[in-house]
Amino acid sequence: MDKIKALVLVEPGQTEIRDIDMPVLGESDVLLKISYVGFCGGDLNGYRGLFELQEYPNVLGHEVGATIVQTGAQVPAEFMPGMNVTVNPYQNCGHCLSCRKGRPNACQDNKTMGVRRPGAMTTFIAVPWQKLHTSANLSLRELALVEPLTVGFHAAARGRVATGEKVAVIGCGIVGMGALAASVNRGAEVIAIDIDDAKLTIARKTGAVHTINSTKVDLHEALMEITNGDGPDVIIEAVGNPATYRAAVDEVAYTGRVVYIGYAKKPVDYQTGTFVRKEIEILGSRNCLGEFPEVINYLESGRFPVDDVISRTVSLSDAGAALAEWSENPGPITKIMVKFGD
């Protein structure tokens, strides 16, 4: 069988370029030629040994921009060779309680590409046609941004962000940018919070009205000034740090809503009386549900600063080193793209 190259996360702190088998095309599958794959925060945490769901060894990657090269016999005619696509990377069991409730994004046995099954950081993959999303207008690089943005869009949906609300997003990585963009799209007045001024500049371009560098000003005082002493109606936490987990609860308005996307790497201590006194809602947000078309439409509008959020583009041969360097200095990086081919 023919072999292709892939980036494998062997164990925490170790990646290798390995030869793997060329995928076998099933009757309902589509063979994709990969052009771009983005590194996500989950890849970073898996590399650091901090992601509880990560399985080793595994081919990384689930943020995909690719082209159809072949289709199985049972694939609908609308999917044709030459079409550019992105991929929904989640695989749900179909029978757990979450799946039965119509929320497969929270499947109790979810298997995301690159986490609990082989990913897309290779030259060809085969996927069921039902997992494809197409766009005739987006570039392959833009298509590789769709999946991480859907995670942020889902968080805004979980928080029921509405027109006129003040929404604070803590963390302006790519998922936080998705939550920010979605909140702007929903008509909210958005406050972007980060510790990196360059990311806050991008947040402004994405539509944030206010920015706060929490290393330079007092977060509480800045939020009180912006919200006339009320606090934000919604706070979306996209960092995964005990300090920002607590800050979201402390700073949200009375009767407000907190949405957590990031996985906190250590236990979080709360003053639980704050939950009751404020009568706040605390919501988890996992993966995405039906947001792929919404995000594709948003990107097609041209309002997202694509060039600004892609911090670095590397080849497959340099991808492992780029992941290690990101781990050493994560602050300036919003998105690393791995480019395949010419």
CSV table of C-alpha atoms in Angstrom, one decimal:
chain,number,residue,atom,x,y,z
A,1,MET,CA,0.0,0.0,0.0
A,2,ASP,CA,1.2,3.5,-0.8
A,3,LYS,CA,2.5,5.6,2.1
A,4,ILE,CA,2.0,9.3,2.9
A,5,LYS,CA,3.7,11.6,5.4
A,6,ALA,CA,1.9,12.7,8.6
A,7,LEU,CA,2.7,14.7,11.8
A,8,VAL,CA,2.2,12.3,14.8
A,9,LEU,CA,2.1,13.4,18.4
A,10,VAL,CA,3.9,10.5,19.9
A,11,GLU,CA,3.7,11.5,23.5
A,12,PRO,CA,3.7,14.8,25.5
A,13,GLY,CA,6.5,16.9,24.1
A,14,GLN,CA,7.4,14.7,21.2
A,15,THR,CA,6.3,14.8,17.6
A,16,GLU,CA,7.5,12.9,14.5
A,17,ILE,CA,7.0,12.9,10.8
A,18,ARG,CA,5.9,9.3,10.1
A,19,ASP,CA,4.9,7.3,7.0
A,20,ILE,CA,1.2,6.2,7.3
A,21,ASP,CA,-1.0,4.2,4.9
A,22,MET,CA,-2.8,6.0,2.1
A,23,PRO,CA,-6.5,6.1,3.2
A,24,VAL,CA,-8.9,3.6,1.8
A,25,LEU,CA,-12.0,5.1,0.2
A,26,GLY,CA,-15.4,3.7,1.4
A,27,GLU,CA,-18.5,3.9,-0.6
A,28,SER,CA,-19.8,6.9,1.3
A,29,ASP,CA,-16.4,8.5,1.7
A,30,VAL,CA,-14.7,11.4,-0.1
A,31,LEU,CA,-10.9,11.5,-0.6
A,32,LEU,CA,-9.5,14.9,0.2
A,33,LYS,CA,-6.2,16.4,-0.7
A,34,ILE,CA,-5.1,18.5,2.2
A,35,SER,CA,-3.9,22.1,1.5
A,36,TYR,CA,-4.0,23.7,5.0
A,37,VAL,CA,-4.4,22.4,8.6
A,38,GLY,CA,-4.5,24.8,11.6
A,39,PHE,CA,-3.0,24.0,14.9
A,40,CYS,CA,-5.5,24.5,17.7
A,41,GLY,CA,-5.2,25.1,21.5
A,42,GLY,CA,-6.1,21.4,22.0
A,43,ASP,CA,-3.1,20.4,19.9
A,44,LEU,CA,-1.0,22.7,22.1
A,45,ASN,CA,-2.4,21.2,25.3
A,46,GLY,CA,-2.0,17.7,24.0
A,47,TYR,CA,1.7,18.5,23.3
A,48,ARG,CA,2.0,19.8,26.8
A,49,GLY,CA,0.3,16.7,28.3
A,50,LEU,CA,-2.5,18.9,29.7
A,51,PHE,CA,-5.4,17.8,27.6
A,52,GLU,CA,-7.3,15.0,29.3
A,53,LEU,CA,-8.9,13.7,26.1
A,54,GLN,CA,-5.8,13.4,24.0
A,55,GLU,CA,-4.8,9.9,23.0
A,56,TYR,CA,-1.2,9.1,22.0
A,57,PRO,CA,0.3,8.4,19.5
A,58,ASN,CA,-2.0,10.2,17.1
A,59,VAL,CA,-1.9,12.1,13.8
A,60,LEU,CA,-2.8,15.7,14.8
A,61,GLY,CA,-5.1,18.1,13.1
A,62,HIS,CA,-8.8,18.9,12.6
A,63,GLU,CA,-8.9,22.4,11.1
A,64,VAL,CA,-9.0,21.6,7.4
A,65,GLY,CA,-8.9,23.3,4.1
A,66,ALA,CA,-8.9,20.6,1.4
A,67,THR,CA,-10.0,19.7,-2.2
A,68,ILE,CA,-12.0,16.7,-3.2
A,69,VAL,CA,-10.0,14.3,-5.5
A,70,GLN,CA,-12.3,11.3,-5.5
A,71,THR,CA,-15.7,10.2,-4.3
A,72,GLY,CA,-17.2,6.9,-3.3
A,73,ALA,CA,-20.0,5.2,-5.2
A,74,GLN,CA,-22.7,6.4,-2.7
A,75,VAL,CA,-21.6,10.0,-2.4
A,76,PRO,CA,-24.2,12.5,-3.7
A,77,ALA,CA,-23.4,14.0,-7.1
A,78,GLU,CA,-23.2,17.5,-5.5
A,79,PHE,CA,-19.8,16.6,-4.2
A,80,MET,CA,-17.4,16.6,-7.2
A,81,PRO,CA,-13.7,16.4,-7.6
A,82,GLY,CA,-12.1,19.8,-7.6
A,83,MET,CA,-14.4,21.3,-5.0
A,84,ASN,CA,-12.8,23.0,-2.0
A,85,VAL,CA,-14.2,22.0,1.4
A,86,THR,CA,-13.7,22.0,5.1
A,87,VAL,CA,-14.6,19.2,7.5
A,88,ASN,CA,-16.7,18.8,10.6
A,89,PRO,CA,-14.1,16.8,12.6
A,90,TYR,CA,-16.4,15.4,15.3
A,91,GLN,CA,-17.7,11.8,15.5
A,92,ASN,CA,-20.6,11.1,17.9
A,93,CYS,CA,-21.9,7.8,19.1
A,94,GLY,CA,-25.6,8.5,18.2
A,95,HIS,CA,-27.1,6.8,21.3
A,96,CYS,CA,-25.9,8.5,24.5
A,97,LEU,CA,-28.2,11.0,26.2
A,98,SER,CA,-26.6,14.0,24.5
A,99,CYS,CA,-27.0,12.5,21.1
A,100,ARG,CA,-30.6,11.4,21.9
A,101,LYS,CA,-31.3,15.0,22.9
A,102,GLY,CA,-30.1,16.3,19.6
A,103,ARG,CA,-26.8,17.7,21.0
A,104,PRO,CA,-24.2,15.5,19.5
A,105,ASN,CA,-21.5,18.1,20.1
A,106,ALA,CA,-21.6,17.0,23.7
A,107,CYS,CA,-21.5,13.3,22.9
A,108,GLN,CA,-20.2,11.3,25.9
A,109,ASP,CA,-18.0,9.3,23.5
A,110,ASN,CA,-17.1,12.1,21.0
A,111,LYS,CA,-14.1,11.3,18.9
A,112,THR,CA,-12.5,14.4,17.4
A,113,MET,CA,-10.0,14.0,14.6
A,114,GLY,CA,-6.5,14.4,16.0
A,115,VAL,CA,-7.6,13.8,19.6
A,116,ARG,CA,-9.3,10.4,19.8
A,117,ARG,CA,-8.8,9.2,16.2
A,118,PRO,CA,-6.4,10.0,13.4
A,119,GLY,CA,-6.3,13.6,12.3
A,120,ALA,CA,-5.7,15.6,9.1
A,121,MET,CA,-2.1,16.7,9.5
A,122,THR,CA,-1.2,14.6,6.4
A,123,THR,CA,-1.5,14.8,2.6
A,124,PHE,CA,-4.7,12.8,2.1
A,125,ILE,CA,-7.6,11.8,4.3
A,126,ALA,CA,-10.9,10.0,3.6
A,127,VAL,CA,-14.1,11.3,5.4
A,128,PRO,CA,-17.8,10.6,5.2
A,129,TRP,CA,-19.5,13.0,2.8
A,130,GLN,CA,-21.9,14.1,5.5
A,131,LYS,CA,-18.9,15.8,7.3
A,132,LEU,CA,-18.2,18.1,4.4
A,133,HIS,CA,-19.0,21.8,4.1
A,134,THR,CA,-18.3,23.7,0.9
A,135,SER,CA,-17.7,27.2,-0.3
A,136,ALA,CA,-17.1,28.4,-3.8
A,137,ASN,CA,-15.9,31.8,-2.4
A,138,LEU,CA,-13.5,31.0,0.4
A,139,SER,CA,-9.9,30.2,-0.1
A,140,LEU,CA,-8.4,26.9,1.2
A,141,ARG,CA,-6.7,28.9,3.9
A,142,GLU,CA,-10.0,30.5,4.9
A,143,LEU,CA,-11.7,27.2,5.0
A,144,ALA,CA,-9.1,25.9,7.5
A,145,LEU,CA,-10.3,28.8,9.8
A,146,VAL,CA,-13.9,27.7,9.8
A,147,GLU,CA,-13.9,25.0,12.5
A,148,PRO,CA,-12.1,27.0,15.2
A,149,LEU,CA,-14.4,29.9,14.6
A,150,THR,CA,-17.5,27.6,14.9
A,151,VAL,CA,-16.4,26.8,18.5
A,152,GLY,CA,-16.6,30.5,19.4
A,153,PHE,CA,-19.8,31.0,17.5
A,154,HIS,CA,-21.3,28.1,19.5
A,155,ALA,CA,-20.2,29.7,22.7
A,156,ALA,CA,-22.0,32.9,21.8
A,157,ALA,CA,-25.1,30.8,21.0
A,158,ARG,CA,-24.9,29.1,24.3
A,159,GLY,CA,-24.7,32.4,26.1
A,160,ARG,CA,-27.8,33.6,24.1
A,161,VAL,CA,-25.9,36.8,23.2
A,162,ALA,CA,-28.4,39.4,22.1
A,163,THR,CA,-28.5,42.8,20.5
A,164,GLY,CA,-27.5,45.6,22.8
A,165,GLU,CA,-25.9,43.5,25.5
A,166,LYS,CA,-22.4,44.1,26.7
A,167,VAL,CA,-20.4,41.0,26.2
A,168,ALA,CA,-16.8,40.5,27.5
A,169,VAL,CA,-14.6,37.9,25.8
A,170,ILE,CA,-11.6,36.8,27.9
A,171,GLY,CA,-8.9,35.5,25.7
A,172,CYS,CA,-8.3,36.6,22.1
A,173,GLY,CA,-6.9,33.4,20.5
A,174,ILE,CA,-8.7,32.1,17.5
A,175,VAL,CA,-11.6,30.6,19.5
A,176,GLY,CA,-12.0,33.7,21.5
A,177,MET,CA,-12.0,35.7,18.2
A,178,GLY,CA,-14.8,33.5,17.0
A,179,ALA,CA,-16.8,34.2,20.1
A,180,LEU,CA,-16.1,37.9,19.7
A,181,ALA,CA,-17.0,37.9,16.0
A,182,ALA,CA,-20.2,36.0,16.7
A,183,SER,CA,-21.2,38.4,19.5
A,184,VAL,CA,-20.6,41.4,17.2
A,185,ASN,CA,-22.6,39.6,14.5
A,186,ARG,CA,-25.5,39.3,17.1
A,187,GLY,CA,-25.5,43.0,17.7
A,188,ALA,CA,-23.7,43.1,21.1
A,189,GLU,CA,-21.2,45.7,22.3
A,190,VAL,CA,-18.1,43.6,22.8
A,191,ILE,CA,-15.2,44.1,25.3
A,192,ALA,CA,-12.1,42.1,24.4
A,193,ILE,CA,-9.8,41.1,27.2
A,194,ASP,CA,-6.2,39.7,26.8
A,195,ILE,CA,-2.7,40.2,27.9
A,196,ASP,CA,-1.2,40.8,24.4
A,197,ASP,CA,-1.7,44.2,22.8
A,198,ALA,CA,-1.3,42.8,19.3
A,199,LYS,CA,-4.2,40.4,19.8
A,200,LEU,CA,-6.3,43.3,21.2
A,201,THR,CA,-5.6,45.2,18.0
A,202,ILE,CA,-6.9,42.3,15.9
A,203,ALA,CA,-9.9,42.2,18.3
A,204,ARG,CA,-10.7,45.8,17.3
A,205,LYS,CA,-10.5,44.9,13.7
A,206,THR,CA,-13.0,42.1,14.4
A,207,GLY,CA,-15.5,44.5,15.9
A,208,ALA,CA,-14.6,44.9,19.6
A,209,VAL,CA,-15.7,48.3,20.8
A,210,HIS,CA,-13.5,48.2,24.0
A,211,THR,CA,-10.2,46.4,24.7
A,212,ILE,CA,-8.6,45.7,28.1
A,213,ASN,CA,-5.0,44.5,28.6
A,214,SER,CA,-5.4,43.0,32.1
A,215,THR,CA,-1.7,43.2,32.8
A,216,LYS,CA,-1.8,47.0,32.4
A,217,VAL,CA,-5.0,48.1,34.1
A,218,ASP,CA,-7.3,46.8,36.8
A,219,LEU,CA,-9.8,44.5,35.1
A,220,HIS,CA,-12.6,45.2,37.6
A,221,GLU,CA,-12.2,48.9,37.4
A,222,ALA,CA,-12.0,48.9,33.6
A,223,LEU,CA,-15.2,46.8,33.3
A,224,MET,CA,-17.1,48.9,35.8
A,225,GLU,CA,-16.2,52.0,33.8
A,226,ILE,CA,-17.3,50.5,30.5
A,227,THR,CA,-20.6,49.1,31.9
A,228,ASN,CA,-21.5,52.0,34.1
A,229,GLY,CA,-21.0,49.9,37.2
A,230,ASP,CA,-23.2,46.9,36.2
A,231,GLY,CA,-20.7,44.4,34.8
A,232,PRO,CA,-21.0,42.6,31.4
A,233,ASP,CA,-24.3,40.9,30.7
A,234,VAL,CA,-22.3,37.9,29.3
A,235,ILE,CA,-18.7,36.9,29.8
A,236,ILE,CA,-17.2,34.2,27.6
A,237,GLU,CA,-14.0,32.6,28.9
A,238,ALA,CA,-11.7,31.3,26.2
A,239,VAL,CA,-8.5,30.8,28.1
A,240,GLY,CA,-8.8,27.9,30.4
A,241,ASN,CA,-7.1,29.3,33.5
A,242,PRO,CA,-8.3,29.2,37.1
A,243,ALA,CA,-7.8,32.9,37.4
A,244,THR,CA,-9.9,33.8,34.4
A,245,TYR,CA,-12.5,31.2,35.4
A,246,ARG,CA,-12.9,33.0,38.7
A,247,ALA,CA,-12.8,36.5,37.1
A,248,ALA,CA,-15.7,35.6,34.8
A,249,VAL,CA,-17.9,34.8,37.8
A,250,ASP,CA,-16.7,37.8,39.8
A,251,GLU,CA,-17.1,40.3,37.0
A,252,VAL,CA,-20.3,39.3,35.3
A,253,ALA,CA,-23.4,41.4,36.0
A,254,TYR,CA,-26.1,40.3,38.4
A,255,THR,CA,-28.4,37.9,36.6
A,256,GLY,CA,-25.7,37.6,33.9
A,257,ARG,CA,-24.4,34.6,32.0
A,258,VAL,CA,-20.9,33.0,32.0
A,259,VAL,CA,-19.8,30.7,29.2
A,260,TYR,CA,-16.8,28.5,29.6
A,261,ILE,CA,-14.9,27.2,26.5
A,262,GLY,CA,-11.4,26.7,27.8
A,263,TYR,CA,-10.5,23.7,29.9
A,264,ALA,CA,-9.0,24.8,33.2
A,265,LYS,CA,-5.8,22.8,33.8
A,266,LYS,CA,-6.1,22.8,37.6
A,267,PRO,CA,-9.1,22.8,40.0
A,268,VAL,CA,-10.8,26.1,40.4
A,269,ASP,CA,-11.7,27.6,43.9
A,270,TYR,CA,-14.9,29.7,43.9
A,271,GLN,CA,-16.8,31.7,46.4
A,272,THR,CA,-20.0,29.9,45.6
A,273,GLY,CA,-22.2,32.5,47.3
A,274,THR,CA,-21.4,34.7,44.3
A,275,PHE,CA,-23.4,32.3,42.1
A,276,VAL,CA,-26.4,32.5,44.3
A,277,ARG,CA,-26.3,36.2,45.2
A,278,LYS,CA,-26.0,37.2,41.6
A,279,GLU,CA,-28.3,34.5,40.3
A,280,ILE,CA,-26.0,33.9,37.4
A,281,GLU,CA,-26.1,31.2,34.8
A,282,ILE,CA,-22.9,29.2,34.3
A,283,LEU,CA,-22.7,27.4,31.0
A,284,GLY,CA,-20.2,25.0,29.4
A,285,SER,CA,-19.7,25.2,25.7
A,286,ARG,CA,-18.2,22.2,23.7
A,287,ASN,CA,-17.3,22.0,20.1
A,288,CYS,CA,-20.1,23.3,17.8
A,289,LEU,CA,-23.5,22.2,16.8
A,290,GLY,CA,-24.9,23.7,13.6
A,291,GLU,CA,-22.6,26.7,13.2
A,292,PHE,CA,-20.5,25.7,10.1
A,293,PRO,CA,-22.9,27.3,7.5
A,294,GLU,CA,-23.2,30.4,9.7
A,295,VAL,CA,-19.4,30.8,10.0
A,296,ILE,CA,-18.9,30.2,6.3
A,297,ASN,CA,-21.4,32.9,5.5
A,298,TYR,CA,-19.7,35.2,7.9
A,299,LEU,CA,-16.2,34.6,6.4
A,300,GLU,CA,-17.7,35.1,2.9
A,301,SER,CA,-18.8,38.6,4.0
A,302,GLY,CA,-15.1,39.6,4.2
A,303,ARG,CA,-15.5,41.1,7.7
A,304,PHE,CA,-13.0,38.9,9.5
A,305,PRO,CA,-9.3,39.9,9.5
A,306,VAL,CA,-7.9,36.6,8.1
A,307,ASP,CA,-4.4,37.9,7.4
A,308,ASP,CA,-4.1,39.3,10.9
A,309,VAL,CA,-5.1,36.2,12.8
A,310,ILE,CA,-2.8,33.8,10.9
A,311,SER,CA,0.4,34.4,12.9
A,312,ARG,CA,2.6,31.9,11.0
A,313,THR,CA,2.5,29.5,8.1
A,314,VAL,CA,4.9,26.5,8.1
A,315,SER,CA,5.5,23.3,6.0
A,316,LEU,CA,4.8,19.8,7.3
A,317,SER,CA,8.5,19.3,7.9
A,318,ASP,CA,8.6,22.3,10.2
A,319,ALA,CA,5.3,21.7,11.9
A,320,GLY,CA,6.6,19.9,14.9
A,321,ALA,CA,9.2,22.6,15.6
A,322,ALA,CA,6.5,25.2,15.3
A,323,LEU,CA,4.3,23.5,17.8
A,324,ALA,CA,7.3,23.2,20.2
A,325,GLU,CA,8.1,26.9,19.8
A,326,TRP,CA,4.4,27.8,20.3
A,327,SER,CA,4.5,25.9,23.6
A,328,GLU,CA,7.6,27.8,24.7
A,329,ASN,CA,6.1,31.3,23.8
A,330,PRO,CA,2.3,31.1,23.3
A,331,GLY,CA,1.5,34.8,23.9
A,332,PRO,CA,2.0,36.3,20.4
A,333,ILE,CA,0.4,33.4,18.5
A,334,THR,CA,-3.2,33.5,17.4
A,335,LYS,CA,-3.1,30.8,14.7
A,336,ILE,CA,-0.4,28.6,13.1
A,337,MET,CA,-1.2,27.1,9.7
A,338,VAL,CA,0.5,24.1,8.2
A,339,LYS,CA,0.6,24.4,4.4
A,340,PHE,CA,0.8,21.3,2.2
A,341,GLY,CA,2.2,21.2,-1.3
A,342,ASP,CA,3.4,24.2,-3.3
